[in-house]
Tab-separated table of N, CA and C in Angstrom:
chain	number	residue	atom	x	y	z
A	1	MET	N	-12.075	2.449	-7.174
A	1	MET	CA	-12.352	2.173	-5.780
A	1	MET	C	-11.286	2.856	-4.921
A	2	GLY	N	-11.156	2.432	-3.686
A	2	GLY	CA	-10.255	3.073	-2.748
A	2	GLY	C	-8.809	2.654	-2.916
A	3	PHE	N	-7.961	3.209	-2.051
A	3	PHE	CA	-6.545	2.853	-2.078
A	3	PHE	C	-5.991	2.940	-0.674
A	4	GLY	N	-4.802	2.383	-0.490
A	4	GLY	CA	-4.142	2.420	0.804
A	4	GLY	C	-2.656	2.226	0.637
A	5	PHE	N	-1.936	2.399	1.731
A	5	PHE	CA	-0.486	2.235	1.729
A	5	PHE	C	-0.097	1.231	2.797
A	6	VAL	N	0.853	0.370	2.462
A	6	VAL	CA	1.378	-0.606	3.405
A	6	VAL	C	2.892	-0.464	3.379
A	7	GLU	N	3.497	-0.313	4.552
A	7	GLU	CA	4.952	-0.169	4.626
A	7	GLU	C	5.530	-1.350	5.401
A	8	PHE	N	6.507	-2.011	4.784
A	8	PHE	CA	7.159	-3.177	5.373
A	8	PHE	C	8.490	-2.797	6.015
A	9	ALA	N	8.998	-3.694	6.853
A	9	ALA	CA	10.288	-3.485	7.506
A	9	ALA	C	11.439	-3.677	6.514
A	10	SER	N	11.232	-4.481	5.466
A	10	SER	CA	12.314	-4.691	4.495
A	10	SER	C	11.764	-4.686	3.067
A	11	GLU	N	12.645	-4.396	2.149
A	11	GLU	CA	12.282	-4.355	0.735
A	11	GLU	C	11.876	-5.744	0.237
A	12	GLU	N	12.560	-6.769	0.710
A	12	GLU	CA	12.280	-8.139	0.269
A	12	GLU	C	10.842	-8.538	0.622
A	13	GLU	N	10.393	-8.178	1.829
A	13	GLU	CA	9.036	-8.492	2.252
A	13	GLU	C	8.012	-7.764	1.379
A	14	ALA	N	8.291	-6.517	1.058
A	14	ALA	CA	7.381	-5.741	0.214
A	14	ALA	C	7.277	-6.364	-1.177
A	15	LEU	N	8.414	-6.724	-1.756
A	15	LEU	CA	8.413	-7.311	-3.094
A	15	LEU	C	7.713	-8.663	-3.119
A	16	GLN	N	7.906	-9.470	-2.080
A	16	GLN	CA	7.251	-10.778	-2.003
A	16	GLN	C	5.733	-10.615	-1.906
A	17	SER	N	5.273	-9.632	-1.132
A	17	SER	CA	3.828	-9.430	-1.012
A	17	SER	C	3.232	-8.961	-2.333
A	18	ILE	N	3.942	-8.123	-3.064
A	18	ILE	CA	3.456	-7.670	-4.366
A	18	ILE	C	3.313	-8.856	-5.306
A	19	LYS	N	4.349	-9.679	-5.352
A	19	LYS	CA	4.347	-10.824	-6.255
A	19	LYS	C	3.202	-11.791	-5.935
A	20	THR	N	2.938	-12.007	-4.665
A	20	THR	CA	1.929	-12.980	-4.259
A	20	THR	C	0.501	-12.427	-4.287
A	21	LEU	N	0.312	-11.163	-3.912
A	21	LEU	CA	-1.040	-10.622	-3.758
A	21	LEU	C	-1.550	-9.829	-4.961
A	22	GLN	N	-0.720	-9.614	-5.981
A	22	GLN	CA	-1.147	-8.857	-7.157
A	22	GLN	C	-2.373	-9.539	-7.771
A	23	GLY	N	-3.465	-8.815	-7.892
A	23	GLY	CA	-4.678	-9.339	-8.502
A	23	GLY	C	-5.563	-10.146	-7.568
A	24	LYS	N	-5.179	-10.294	-6.295
A	24	LYS	CA	-5.988	-11.056	-5.337
A	24	LYS	C	-7.339	-10.375	-5.154
A	25	LEU	N	-8.390	-11.194	-5.106
A	25	LEU	CA	-9.739	-10.659	-4.904
A	25	LEU	C	-10.011	-10.432	-3.430
A	26	VAL	N	-10.467	-9.226	-3.083
A	26	VAL	CA	-10.896	-8.869	-1.738
A	26	VAL	C	-12.274	-8.248	-1.878
A	27	ASP	N	-13.271	-8.891	-1.306
A	27	ASP	CA	-14.662	-8.425	-1.406
A	27	ASP	C	-15.062	-8.141	-2.854
A	28	GLY	N	-14.618	-8.991	-3.782
A	28	GLY	CA	-14.984	-8.843	-5.187
A	28	GLY	C	-14.163	-7.825	-5.956
A	29	HIS	N	-13.126	-7.267	-5.347
A	29	HIS	CA	-12.270	-6.277	-6.010
A	29	HIS	C	-10.871	-6.850	-6.183
A	30	SER	N	-10.316	-6.724	-7.367
A	30	SER	CA	-8.983	-7.221	-7.663
A	30	SER	C	-7.947	-6.164	-7.258
A	31	LEU	N	-7.058	-6.518	-6.308
A	31	LEU	CA	-6.057	-5.559	-5.826
A	31	LEU	C	-5.023	-5.250	-6.895
A	32	GLU	N	-4.658	-3.997	-7.001
A	32	GLU	CA	-3.559	-3.549	-7.859
A	32	GLU	C	-2.479	-3.009	-6.929
A	33	ILE	N	-1.290	-3.609	-6.966
A	33	ILE	CA	-0.242	-3.267	-6.001
A	33	ILE	C	1.022	-2.856	-6.747
A	34	LYS	N	1.670	-1.784	-6.265
A	34	LYS	CA	2.966	-1.371	-6.830
A	34	LYS	C	3.761	-0.650	-5.754
A	35	LEU	N	5.067	-0.563	-5.961
A	35	LEU	CA	5.911	0.192	-5.045
A	35	LEU	C	5.534	1.664	-5.124
A	36	SER	N	5.468	2.305	-3.993
A	36	SER	CA	5.164	3.724	-3.953
A	36	SER	C	6.433	4.506	-4.278
A	37	THR	N	6.322	5.480	-5.155
A	37	THR	CA	7.494	6.270	-5.544
A	37	THR	C	7.396	7.714	-5.094
A	38	LYS	N	6.279	8.083	-4.494
A	38	LYS	CA	6.100	9.467	-4.067
A	38	LYS	C	6.550	9.644	-2.628
A	39	SER	N	7.323	10.672	-2.378
A	39	SER	CA	7.813	10.961	-1.041
A	39	SER	C	6.817	11.830	-0.302
A	40	LEU	N	6.577	11.532	0.973
A	40	LEU	CA	5.658	12.344	1.773
A	40	LEU	C	6.210	13.726	2.062
A	41	SER	N	7.531	13.865	2.074
A	41	SER	CA	8.149	15.141	2.419
A	41	SER	C	8.287	16.071	1.218
A	42	SER	N	7.848	15.634	0.052
A	42	SER	CA	7.963	16.442	-1.151
A	42	SER	C	6.973	17.601	-1.098
A	43	SER	N	7.479	18.817	-1.270
A	43	SER	CA	6.593	19.978	-1.224
A	43	SER	C	6.211	20.454	-2.617
A	44	SER	N	6.893	19.959	-3.641
A	44	SER	CA	6.552	20.377	-4.993
A	44	SER	C	5.509	19.439	-5.577
A	45	SER	N	4.824	19.892	-6.626
A	45	SER	CA	3.792	19.071	-7.251
A	45	SER	C	4.410	18.022	-8.167
A	46	LYS	N	5.675	18.189	-8.492
A	46	LYS	CA	6.368	17.238	-9.351
A	46	LYS	C	6.874	16.072	-8.521
A	47	ALA	N	6.815	14.867	-9.061
A	47	ALA	CA	7.313	13.699	-8.338
A	47	ALA	C	8.827	13.788	-8.219
A	48	PRO	N	9.384	13.463	-7.050
A	48	PRO	CA	10.821	13.523	-6.870
A	48	PRO	C	11.511	12.424	-7.676
A	49	PRO	N	12.792	12.638	-8.050
A	49	PRO	CA	13.501	11.584	-8.770
A	49	PRO	C	13.646	10.353	-7.880
A	50	ILE	N	13.551	9.197	-8.487
A	50	ILE	CA	13.641	7.951	-7.737
A	50	ILE	C	15.101	7.586	-7.537
A	51	ASP	N	15.488	7.416	-6.277
A	51	ASP	CA	16.843	7.021	-5.934
A	51	ASP	C	16.897	5.500	-5.897
A	52	LYS	N	17.534	4.892	-6.893
A	52	LYS	CA	17.560	3.435	-6.998
A	52	LYS	C	18.319	2.783	-5.849
A	53	SER	N	19.196	3.508	-5.169
A	53	SER	CA	19.968	2.924	-4.075
A	53	SER	C	19.160	2.841	-2.778
A	54	SER	N	18.066	3.620	-2.684
A	54	SER	CA	17.268	3.575	-1.455
A	54	SER	C	16.364	2.352	-1.481
A	55	LYS	N	16.045	1.847	-0.292
A	55	LYS	CA	15.198	0.659	-0.196
A	55	LYS	C	13.739	1.073	-0.214
A	56	ASN	N	12.991	0.468	-1.118
A	56	ASN	CA	11.566	0.741	-1.223
A	56	ASN	C	10.820	-0.254	-0.363
A	57	THR	N	10.226	0.229	0.702
A	57	THR	CA	9.473	-0.653	1.579
A	57	THR	C	8.000	-0.287	1.622
A	58	LYS	N	7.600	0.793	0.959
A	58	LYS	CA	6.207	1.218	0.972
A	58	LYS	C	5.560	0.817	-0.350
A	59	ILE	N	4.386	0.191	-0.248
A	59	ILE	CA	3.654	-0.166	-1.446
A	59	ILE	C	2.298	0.512	-1.423
A	60	MET	N	1.785	0.797	-2.621
A	60	MET	CA	0.473	1.408	-2.764
A	60	MET	C	-0.474	0.321	-3.253
A	61	VAL	N	-1.610	0.218	-2.599
A	61	VAL	CA	-2.605	-0.789	-2.947
A	61	VAL	C	-3.824	-0.062	-3.482
A	62	ARG	N	-4.177	-0.329	-4.727
A	62	ARG	CA	-5.344	0.296	-5.350
A	62	ARG	C	-6.484	-0.706	-5.432
A	63	ASN	N	-7.667	-0.180	-5.650
A	63	ASN	CA	-8.875	-0.971	-5.810
A	63	ASN	C	-9.257	-1.668	-4.506
A	64	VAL	N	-8.909	-1.052	-3.384
A	64	VAL	CA	-9.294	-1.574	-2.070
A	64	VAL	C	-10.777	-1.229	-1.863
A	65	PRO	N	-11.609	-2.220	-1.523
A	65	PRO	CA	-13.024	-1.908	-1.303
A	65	PRO	C	-13.202	-0.922	-0.150
A	66	PHE	N	-14.189	-0.074	-0.249
A	66	PHE	CA	-14.428	0.925	0.788
A	66	PHE	C	-14.787	0.272	2.114
A	67	GLU	N	-15.288	-0.948	2.068
A	67	GLU	CA	-15.656	-1.669	3.282
A	67	GLU	C	-14.443	-2.244	4.008
A	68	ALA	N	-13.289	-2.314	3.337
A	68	ALA	CA	-12.087	-2.905	3.930
A	68	ALA	C	-11.607	-2.062	5.112
A	69	THR	N	-11.089	-2.750	6.131
A	69	THR	CA	-10.589	-2.060	7.318
A	69	THR	C	-9.075	-2.182	7.397
A	70	ARG	N	-8.500	-1.348	8.241
A	70	ARG	CA	-7.058	-1.382	8.490
A	70	ARG	C	-6.654	-2.766	9.002
A	71	THR	N	-7.474	-3.343	9.871
A	71	THR	CA	-7.192	-4.666	10.434
A	71	THR	C	-7.146	-5.736	9.349
A	72	GLU	N	-8.063	-5.652	8.389
A	72	GLU	CA	-8.062	-6.629	7.291
A	72	GLU	C	-6.783	-6.535	6.461
A	73	LEU	N	-6.331	-5.315	6.192
A	73	LEU	CA	-5.081	-5.161	5.438
A	73	LEU	C	-3.883	-5.633	6.254
A	74	LEU	N	-3.908	-5.366	7.565
A	74	LEU	CA	-2.832	-5.865	8.432
A	74	LEU	C	-2.757	-7.385	8.380
A	75	GLN	N	-3.896	-8.057	8.424
A	75	GLN	CA	-3.918	-9.510	8.360
A	75	GLN	C	-3.453	-10.016	7.005
A	76	LEU	N	-3.928	-9.392	5.936
A	76	LEU	CA	-3.592	-9.834	4.585
A	76	LEU	C	-2.104	-9.684	4.285
A	77	PHE	N	-1.542	-8.508	4.573
A	77	PHE	CA	-0.142	-8.254	4.244
A	77	PHE	C	0.813	-8.711	5.342
A	78	GLY	N	0.320	-8.864	6.562
A	78	GLY	CA	1.167	-9.262	7.684
A	78	GLY	C	1.777	-10.637	7.538
A	79	SER	N	1.193	-11.497	6.732
A	79	SER	CA	1.753	-12.835	6.542
A	79	SER	C	3.042	-12.807	5.717
A	80	PHE	N	3.397	-11.665	5.147
A	80	PHE	CA	4.607	-11.559	4.332
A	80	PHE	C	5.776	-10.920	5.065
A	81	GLY	N	5.557	-10.471	6.280
A	81	GLY	CA	6.643	-9.885	7.054
A	81	GLY	C	6.132	-8.852	8.037
A	82	GLN	N	7.088	-8.231	8.726
A	82	GLN	CA	6.750	-7.237	9.738
A	82	GLN	C	6.316	-5.939	9.075
A	83	LEU	N	5.133	-5.462	9.446
A	83	LEU	CA	4.612	-4.217	8.895
A	83	LEU	C	5.012	-3.052	9.776
A	84	LYS	N	5.430	-1.965	9.145
A	84	LYS	CA	5.743	-0.750	9.883
A	84	LYS	C	4.508	0.134	9.992
A	85	LYS	N	3.696	0.165	8.919
A	85	LYS	CA	2.549	1.073	8.908
A	85	LYS	C	1.541	0.625	7.857
A	86	VAL	N	0.270	0.796	8.167
A	86	VAL	CA	-0.824	0.605	7.215
A	86	VAL	C	-1.687	1.855	7.292
A	87	ARG	N	-1.954	2.445	6.129
A	87	ARG	CA	-2.702	3.702	6.129
A	87	ARG	C	-3.778	3.657	5.052
A	88	LEU	N	-5.005	3.922	5.459
A	88	LEU	CA	-6.130	4.061	4.546
A	88	LEU	C	-6.560	5.524	4.580
A	89	PRO	N	-6.267	6.304	3.545
A	89	PRO	CA	-6.656	7.713	3.547
A	89	PRO	C	-8.161	7.873	3.728
A	90	LYS	N	-8.558	8.919	4.420
A	90	LYS	CA	-9.955	9.191	4.734
A	90	LYS	C	-10.472	10.388	3.946
A	91	LYS	N	-11.769	10.353	3.641
A	91	LYS	CA	-12.438	11.502	3.033
A	91	LYS	C	-12.776	12.490	4.142
A	92	PHE	N	-13.289	13.651	3.773
A	92	PHE	CA	-13.647	14.664	4.762
A	92	PHE	C	-14.762	14.188	5.692
A	93	ASP	N	-15.616	13.300	5.213
A	93	ASP	CA	-16.703	12.815	6.056
A	93	ASP	C	-16.264	11.670	6.986
A	94	GLY	N	-14.971	11.309	6.944
A	94	GLY	CA	-14.435	10.292	7.846
A	94	GLY	C	-14.454	8.887	7.277
A	95	THR	N	-15.040	8.690	6.106
A	95	THR	CA	-15.068	7.361	5.507
A	95	THR	C	-13.824	7.140	4.658
A	96	HIS	N	-13.550	5.874	4.371
A	96	HIS	CA	-12.378	5.517	3.553
A	96	HIS	C	-12.735	5.666	2.092
């Protein structure tokens, strides 16, 4: 199914949301959540080395139903802390 990214203001909020929402059913789909390790600024095809000292505040959410909206993810993850960004990648036809 689909996927999305949620970025929190702090690492603690991101980790708490992962712990609580892992496997939660949304429209019949079980969410798979993990910390995102890929940098947006990376120009190489290889994943950059993970810097353990940096704070991980971005999580990747897999198995998001295609019917899910940005607002629904904001509501779901917003109860765990202040969100910096929610992003649902789009296909060329404009759908999620």
